[in-house]
Every structure is written in C-alpha cells, then in structure tokens.
Amino acid sequence: MSSPHPEGEGRLERVETRAASPSEVYAPALDIYESAEGLVIEADLPGVPDELLEVRVEENNRLTLFGRVRWPVPAEARCLVEEIRPGDYFRSFILSEQVDTERIAAEFSDGVLRLVLPRATRARLRRIEIRTPTRQPRSEGHA
Amino acid sequence: MSLWTWRPGWDPFGELQRQVDRLFDLTIRQFWQTDRPYPPLNLYETGAEYVLVASVPGARPEDIELSVLGDTLILRGERRVRQNVAEDAYRRQERWYGKWSRSVQLPEQADANQIGATLEHGLLVVRIPKAAQAVARQIPIRVRDGRPEPEGG
C-alpha cells in the first residue's frame, strides 16, 4: 500500500489492525486517500451513534478510533438470518511527524467517520539536519 | 412466551465458543469480504414483528430503494465512490462501492402493507409487522358471573 521509500510520501501513517478485545471488536473497513486538505481517512462504523464514538490522539502519535455499537434490535429477538455479528469497532494508527495532530478534523455521519489529517508544514521547517563535519581527505590508504 | 427461549443465560462454554468464533471471524472477515453479498443483513423475529437490519454505512435515504413484490422484499441501492478523488490518490481502499441489490422472502405471517423503514447511523432497519392473526395474543380467561354451582356433591 505505501511506497517502499522510508522517507517518501507513502510513509505518513502506519495502519494497525489490532482489536482491543477479540471477542466483540472488529476492525472497521476504511479508505485512506490524499487530498488538498491532507490525508483523509474514511471508516465505516455502522450502528455507532455520535455519542459512542471516540477518536483520540495518544502518546507516540497514536490515533485510535473506538466506536460502540447500539444495535437496533433487542437481544431477546429471535435471529432468523445472521450475516452481521453485532460488535464494536476499534482501529489504531501511528501517525508520522508529518501530520499536524493539533488540527485533525473529524466528521461523523450516517455511520461513516471522516478524518482529515492536515500536513504539518512547520514540521519541515523544524527539521534538524545532521551534518557530518567535512572530513579530512585521507591520503594514506589503509593497506 | 416460547418464542423467546433463544436468549441463553450465562454459559461460559458457549461464551468461549462465541469468542473463538468471533476471533476467527475477525481474522477472516476482510479476506472474505468481497465474496459476501452486499449489504450484509440480519433478520429477526419478535412477538409482533419481523425486523431486518442491513449494514449500509454512508447511505442516505435517497440512495436506497425498498419495494415489495408479492412476498419478496427487494432492497436496491448504490454506494458511490467519492468524487474528485483520483484513483492514484488512494493509499488504502477496503470499502466496497457499486450498485447492489438484495431480496428477502418474507415469512408468510408478515404484513407487507405495513412495512416501515429507517436509517440509523448507517444501519437500515426495516420493520415488518406480523399479520394480525399471527400475533400471539393473551386470551384472558374469565370467570362467568353467576355460574352454576357444581352439580352433585
């Protein structure tokens, strides 16, 4: 999915498909694309009401999504066809330094979460270059 | 009511089995996703109605067409890919897009004239009441006033 270049544009994020608890939690399907606003993540969280969705940026630039499902059918209803196993959603990402975590914007409607991760332009200015002192030309050979 | 015996009490072995099943499901879910019909749906029965739940994240009411033909409920729709995003702008694409249709044969007792549907956070919920004669009703047993005294004695 990402470019093999360690410093290339394809290295903005790392996606982890890890469930907090494997019993009832699914990794939501998502798309990630580049846009003028930054990197956009769109994740499907059907059945999650607004108040039960949590999006956080934690330490180490870890972005986590956690959505709790409110299933519209009472548990005592008899299930005749089951293609969906109701469960919550969890997914986490490691954001690179190129994302401005202070300005991440989130929208949630119709069970789809849209996150815009703006590029941190300042990060580039703050980059500290490591220079190697000009080496003395070594005339003598080793052997 | 005997219809409701489905709900189990706490059963640690069943719970463990369900956890194993779900763990398995989590692992294979994305692998199989393309082979599964879209949208996935569940059908439930309660005392008074049938409830169909379909997972249609992102869908607006205008994206879905719901119709009944005889005893068949037909769902049609389209999940449109977001416009103005170039194909090569995608880093990851796990969601499915396209036109879909699914049909469900309604149980005999369903009253197809009374179907109601709502969209709730990306879930389509279709409620189909049972025909009046199919709803189990509690029939009160009355004691008749002035009933005759039992004979004999």
CSV table of C-alpha atoms in Angstrom, one decimal:
chain,number,residue,atom,x,y,z
A,1,MET,CA,0.0,0.0,0.0
A,2,SER,CA,2.7,2.5,0.9
A,3,SER,CA,5.8,3.3,-1.1
A,4,PRO,CA,8.8,1.4,0.0
A,5,HIS,CA,10.7,4.6,0.5
A,6,PRO,CA,11.2,5.1,4.2
A,7,GLU,CA,11.0,8.9,3.9
A,8,GLY,CA,8.7,9.1,0.9
A,9,GLU,CA,5.1,10.4,0.9
A,10,GLY,CA,3.8,6.9,1.4
A,11,ARG,CA,5.1,6.8,4.9
A,12,LEU,CA,2.7,9.2,6.5
A,13,GLU,CA,1.0,6.6,8.6
A,14,ARG,CA,1.1,3.0,9.7
A,15,VAL,CA,-2.1,1.1,10.0
A,16,GLU,CA,-2.6,-1.5,12.6
A,17,THR,CA,-5.4,-3.9,12.6
A,18,ARG,CA,-5.5,-4.7,16.2
A,19,ALA,CA,-8.5,-5.4,18.3
A,20,ALA,CA,-8.7,-4.3,21.9
A,21,SER,CA,-10.6,-7.4,22.8
A,22,PRO,CA,-11.1,-10.1,20.1
A,23,SER,CA,-14.4,-11.2,21.5
A,24,GLU,CA,-16.6,-8.3,20.3
A,25,VAL,CA,-14.5,-5.8,18.4
A,26,TYR,CA,-14.0,-5.6,14.7
A,27,ALA,CA,-11.6,-3.5,12.7
A,28,PRO,CA,-13.7,-1.1,10.6
A,29,ALA,CA,-13.2,-1.1,6.9
A,30,LEU,CA,-11.6,2.1,5.8
A,31,ASP,CA,-10.2,4.1,2.8
A,32,ILE,CA,-7.3,6.4,3.0
A,33,TYR,CA,-6.6,9.0,0.4
A,34,GLU,CA,-4.6,12.1,-0.3
A,35,SER,CA,-6.4,15.4,-0.7
A,36,ALA,CA,-5.5,19.1,-0.8
A,37,GLU,CA,-6.6,19.3,2.9
A,38,GLY,CA,-4.2,16.5,3.9
A,39,LEU,CA,-4.6,12.8,4.3
A,40,VAL,CA,-8.2,11.7,4.6
A,41,ILE,CA,-9.4,8.6,6.4
A,42,GLU,CA,-13.0,7.4,5.9
A,43,ALA,CA,-14.1,4.5,8.2
A,44,ASP,CA,-17.3,2.6,8.2
A,45,LEU,CA,-18.8,2.3,11.7
A,46,PRO,CA,-22.4,1.4,11.0
A,47,GLY,CA,-24.6,1.3,14.1
A,48,VAL,CA,-22.4,3.6,16.2
A,49,PRO,CA,-24.3,6.7,17.5
A,50,ASP,CA,-22.3,10.0,17.7
A,51,GLU,CA,-22.0,9.9,21.4
A,52,LEU,CA,-20.5,6.5,21.5
A,53,LEU,CA,-17.6,7.3,19.1
A,54,GLU,CA,-14.2,8.2,20.4
A,55,VAL,CA,-11.3,9.4,18.4
A,56,ARG,CA,-8.1,10.2,20.2
A,57,VAL,CA,-4.5,11.0,19.6
A,58,GLU,CA,-2.5,9.5,22.4
A,59,GLU,CA,1.2,9.4,23.2
A,60,ASN,CA,3.6,8.5,20.4
A,61,ASN,CA,1.2,10.0,17.9
A,62,ARG,CA,-1.1,7.0,18.1
A,63,LEU,CA,-4.5,7.8,16.7
A,64,THR,CA,-7.2,5.5,17.9
A,65,LEU,CA,-10.8,5.0,16.8
A,66,PHE,CA,-13.3,3.3,19.1
A,67,GLY,CA,-17.0,3.0,18.4
A,68,ARG,CA,-19.6,1.3,20.4
A,69,VAL,CA,-22.5,-0.2,18.5
A,70,ARG,CA,-26.0,0.4,19.6
A,71,TRP,CA,-27.9,-2.4,17.9
A,72,PRO,CA,-31.4,-1.5,17.0
A,73,VAL,CA,-32.9,-4.9,17.9
A,74,PRO,CA,-33.3,-6.1,21.4
A,75,ALA,CA,-31.2,-9.1,22.4
A,76,GLU,CA,-34.2,-11.3,23.1
A,77,ALA,CA,-35.4,-11.1,19.5
A,78,ARG,CA,-35.0,-14.4,17.7
A,79,CYS,CA,-32.4,-14.2,14.9
A,80,LEU,CA,-33.6,-15.9,11.7
A,81,VAL,CA,-30.7,-14.8,9.4
A,82,GLU,CA,-27.4,-13.7,10.7
A,83,GLU,CA,-24.8,-12.2,8.3
A,84,ILE,CA,-23.7,-9.5,10.8
A,85,ARG,CA,-22.4,-10.2,14.2
A,86,PRO,CA,-23.0,-7.0,16.1
A,87,GLY,CA,-19.8,-5.8,17.6
A,88,ASP,CA,-17.8,-2.7,18.4
A,89,TYR,CA,-15.1,-1.2,16.3
A,90,PHE,CA,-11.5,-0.4,17.1
A,91,ARG,CA,-8.6,0.6,15.0
A,92,SER,CA,-5.4,2.4,15.7
A,93,PHE,CA,-2.7,4.1,13.6
A,94,ILE,CA,0.7,5.5,14.2
A,95,LEU,CA,0.9,9.0,12.6
A,96,SER,CA,4.1,10.3,11.3
A,97,GLU,CA,5.6,13.6,12.3
A,98,GLN,CA,4.3,15.0,9.0
A,99,VAL,CA,0.7,15.1,10.4
A,100,ASP,CA,-0.3,18.1,12.4
A,101,THR,CA,-2.1,16.3,15.2
A,102,GLU,CA,-3.4,19.6,16.6
A,103,ARG,CA,-5.5,20.2,13.6
A,104,ILE,CA,-7.1,16.8,12.9
A,105,ALA,CA,-10.7,17.3,12.0
A,106,ALA,CA,-13.4,14.7,12.4
A,107,GLU,CA,-16.9,14.4,10.9
A,108,PHE,CA,-19.3,11.6,11.6
A,109,SER,CA,-22.5,11.0,9.7
A,110,ASP,CA,-24.5,8.0,8.5
A,111,GLY,CA,-22.1,5.6,10.2
A,112,VAL,CA,-19.1,6.9,8.3
A,113,LEU,CA,-16.3,8.7,10.1
A,114,ARG,CA,-14.2,11.1,8.1
A,115,LEU,CA,-10.9,12.3,9.5
A,116,VAL,CA,-8.8,14.9,7.9
A,117,LEU,CA,-5.1,14.8,8.9
A,118,PRO,CA,-3.5,18.0,7.7
A,119,ARG,CA,0.1,18.0,6.8
A,120,ALA,CA,2.4,19.7,9.3
A,121,THR,CA,4.2,22.3,7.2
A,122,ARG,CA,6.0,23.6,10.2
A,123,ALA,CA,7.5,20.2,10.9
A,124,ARG,CA,9.6,20.6,7.8
A,125,LEU,CA,10.9,23.9,9.0
A,126,ARG,CA,11.8,22.5,12.3
A,127,ARG,CA,13.7,19.6,10.9
A,128,ILE,CA,17.2,19.5,12.2
A,129,GLU,CA,19.7,18.4,9.8
A,130,ILE,CA,22.5,16.3,11.0
A,131,ARG,CA,25.7,17.3,9.3
A,132,THR,CA,28.8,15.4,9.1
A,133,PRO,CA,31.9,17.6,9.5
A,134,THR,CA,33.9,17.8,6.4
A,135,ARG,CA,36.3,15.0,6.6
A,136,GLN,CA,40.0,15.5,6.1
A,137,PRO,CA,40.9,13.9,2.9
A,138,ARG,CA,42.7,10.9,3.9
A,139,SER,CA,45.6,10.4,1.6
A,140,GLU,CA,47.0,7.4,3.2
A,141,GLY,CA,45.5,4.1,2.2
A,142,HIS,CA,44.5,1.5,4.8
A,143,ALA,CA,46.5,-1.3,3.3
B,1,MET,CA,-43.6,-16.9,25.6
B,2,SER,CA,-42.0,-19.8,23.9
B,3,LEU,CA,-40.7,-17.7,21.0
B,4,TRP,CA,-38.2,-16.1,23.4
B,5,THR,CA,-36.3,-19.1,24.6
B,6,TRP,CA,-33.4,-18.2,22.2
B,7,ARG,CA,-31.7,-16.0,24.6
B,8,PRO,CA,-29.4,-18.1,26.7
B,9,GLY,CA,-28.4,-17.5,30.3
B,10,TRP,CA,-24.7,-17.1,31.1
B,11,ASP,CA,-23.0,-20.0,29.7
B,12,PRO,CA,-19.2,-19.9,30.0
B,13,PHE,CA,-18.6,-22.6,27.4
B,14,GLY,CA,-20.9,-21.1,24.9
B,15,GLU,CA,-19.3,-17.7,25.6
B,16,LEU,CA,-15.9,-19.1,25.0
B,17,GLN,CA,-17.1,-20.7,21.8
B,18,ARG,CA,-18.6,-17.4,20.7
B,19,GLN,CA,-15.3,-15.7,21.4
B,20,VAL,CA,-13.4,-18.3,19.4
B,21,ASP,CA,-15.9,-17.9,16.6
B,22,ARG,CA,-15.5,-14.1,16.6
B,23,LEU,CA,-11.8,-14.3,16.8
B,24,PHE,CA,-12.0,-16.5,13.7
B,25,ASP,CA,-14.4,-14.1,12.1
B,26,LEU,CA,-12.2,-11.1,12.8
B,27,THR,CA,-9.3,-12.9,11.1
B,28,ILE,CA,-11.2,-14.0,8.0
B,29,ARG,CA,-13.7,-11.1,7.8
B,30,GLN,CA,-11.7,-8.9,5.5
B,31,PHE,CA,-10.4,-11.9,3.5
B,32,TRP,CA,-14.0,-12.9,2.7
B,33,GLN,CA,-15.5,-9.5,2.4
B,34,THR,CA,-15.6,-9.4,-1.4
B,35,ASP,CA,-17.3,-12.8,-1.5
B,36,ARG,CA,-20.1,-11.7,0.8
B,37,PRO,CA,-23.3,-10.2,-0.6
B,38,TYR,CA,-23.6,-6.5,0.0
B,39,PRO,CA,-25.1,-5.3,2.2
B,40,PRO,CA,-24.9,-7.9,4.9
B,41,LEU,CA,-28.2,-8.2,6.7
B,42,ASN,CA,-29.8,-9.9,9.7
B,43,LEU,CA,-33.4,-10.8,10.1
B,44,TYR,CA,-35.1,-11.1,13.5
B,45,GLU,CA,-38.5,-12.1,14.8
B,46,THR,CA,-40.1,-10.7,17.8
B,47,GLY,CA,-43.6,-11.3,19.1
B,48,ALA,CA,-45.2,-8.7,17.0
B,49,GLU,CA,-42.9,-8.1,14.0
B,50,TYR,CA,-40.0,-9.1,11.8
B,51,VAL,CA,-37.0,-6.8,11.8
B,52,LEU,CA,-34.5,-6.6,9.0
B,53,VAL,CA,-31.2,-4.9,9.7
B,54,ALA,CA,-28.8,-4.2,6.8
B,55,SER,CA,-25.4,-2.6,7.2
B,56,VAL,CA,-25.3,0.3,4.7
B,57,PRO,CA,-22.7,2.8,6.1
B,58,GLY,CA,-22.8,6.2,4.3
B,59,ALA,CA,-26.2,5.6,2.8
B,60,ARG,CA,-28.8,8.4,2.7
B,61,PRO,CA,-32.5,7.7,2.2
B,62,GLU,CA,-32.2,8.7,-1.4
B,63,ASP,CA,-29.6,6.0,-2.1
B,64,ILE,CA,-31.9,3.2,-1.2
B,65,GLU,CA,-35.0,1.8,-2.9
B,66,LEU,CA,-37.2,-0.5,-1.0
B,67,SER,CA,-40.0,-2.4,-2.6
B,68,VAL,CA,-42.3,-5.4,-2.2
B,69,LEU,CA,-43.1,-7.8,-4.9
B,70,GLY,CA,-45.5,-10.5,-3.8
B,71,ASP,CA,-43.9,-11.9,-0.7
B,72,THR,CA,-40.5,-10.7,-1.6
B,73,LEU,CA,-38.8,-7.6,-0.1
B,74,ILE,CA,-36.4,-6.1,-2.5
B,75,LEU,CA,-33.6,-3.7,-1.5
B,76,ARG,CA,-31.6,-1.8,-4.1
B,77,GLY,CA,-29.1,0.9,-3.8
B,78,GLU,CA,-25.8,2.2,-4.8
B,79,ARG,CA,-22.7,3.1,-2.8
B,80,ARG,CA,-21.0,5.8,-4.8
B,81,VAL,CA,-17.3,6.3,-4.7
B,82,ARG,CA,-16.3,9.7,-3.5
B,83,GLN,CA,-15.9,12.1,-6.4
B,84,ASN,CA,-12.9,14.2,-7.1
B,85,VAL,CA,-10.5,11.7,-5.7
B,86,ALA,CA,-8.1,10.4,-8.2
B,87,GLU,CA,-7.6,6.7,-8.3
B,88,ASP,CA,-3.9,7.1,-7.5
B,89,ALA,CA,-4.6,9.3,-4.5
B,90,TYR,CA,-5.8,6.2,-2.6
B,91,ARG,CA,-3.4,4.7,-0.2
B,92,ARG,CA,-5.8,2.1,1.0
B,93,GLN,CA,-9.2,1.0,-0.2
B,94,GLU,CA,-11.0,-1.5,1.9
B,95,ARG,CA,-14.6,-0.3,1.4
B,96,TRP,CA,-16.8,-1.7,-1.3
B,97,TYR,CA,-18.5,0.5,-3.9
B,98,GLY,CA,-21.1,-0.1,-6.5
B,99,LYS,CA,-24.7,-0.9,-7.2
B,100,TRP,CA,-26.2,-3.6,-5.0
B,101,SER,CA,-29.5,-5.4,-4.7
B,102,ARG,CA,-30.7,-8.0,-2.2
B,103,SER,CA,-34.0,-9.7,-1.8
B,104,VAL,CA,-35.6,-11.4,1.1
B,105,GLN,CA,-38.6,-13.7,1.1
B,106,LEU,CA,-40.9,-12.5,3.7
B,107,PRO,CA,-42.4,-15.0,6.1
B,108,GLU,CA,-46.0,-15.9,5.5
B,109,GLN,CA,-47.2,-14.1,8.5
B,110,ALA,CA,-45.6,-10.8,7.5
B,111,ASP,CA,-47.9,-7.9,6.7
B,112,ALA,CA,-46.3,-6.4,3.6
B,113,ASN,CA,-48.7,-3.5,3.6
B,114,GLN,CA,-47.3,-2.1,6.9
B,115,ILE,CA,-43.6,-2.0,6.3
B,116,GLY,CA,-41.7,0.8,7.9
B,117,ALA,CA,-38.0,1.6,7.3
B,118,THR,CA,-35.5,3.9,9.0
B,119,LEU,CA,-31.8,4.7,8.6
B,120,GLU,CA,-30.0,4.7,11.9
B,121,HIS,CA,-26.3,5.6,11.8
B,122,GLY,CA,-25.6,3.6,8.7
B,123,LEU,CA,-28.0,0.7,9.5
B,124,LEU,CA,-31.1,0.3,7.5
B,125,VAL,CA,-33.8,-1.0,9.8
B,126,VAL,CA,-37.0,-2.4,8.2
B,127,ARG,CA,-39.8,-3.3,10.5
B,128,ILE,CA,-42.5,-5.6,9.1
B,129,PRO,CA,-45.4,-6.2,11.4
B,130,LYS,CA,-46.9,-9.7,11.7
B,131,ALA,CA,-50.4,-10.0,10.2
B,132,ALA,CA,-52.9,-9.5,13.0
B,133,GLN,CA,-53.9,-13.2,13.1
B,134,ALA,CA,-50.3,-14.2,13.5
B,135,VAL,CA,-49.7,-12.2,16.7
B,136,ALA,CA,-50.0,-14.4,19.7
B,137,ARG,CA,-52.4,-12.8,22.0
B,138,GLN,CA,-53.0,-13.4,25.6
B,139,ILE,CA,-56.6,-14.6,25.9
B,140,PRO,CA,-58.0,-13.7,29.2
B,141,ILE,CA,-59.9,-16.5,30.9
B,142,ARG,CA,-62.8,-15.0,32.7
B,143,VAL,CA,-64.9,-16.5,35.4
B,144,ARG,CA,-68.6,-16.1,34.4
B,145,ASP,CA,-70.7,-14.4,36.9
B,146,GLY,CA,-73.5,-16.4,38.3
B,147,ARG,CA,-72.1,-19.7,37.1
B,148,PRO,CA,-74.0,-22.6,38.2
B,149,GLU,CA,-72.8,-24.4,41.3
B,150,PRO,CA,-71.1,-27.6,40.5
B,151,GLU,CA,-73.6,-30.4,40.5
B,152,GLY,CA,-73.6,-33.3,42.7
B,153,GLY,CA,-71.7,-33.2,45.9
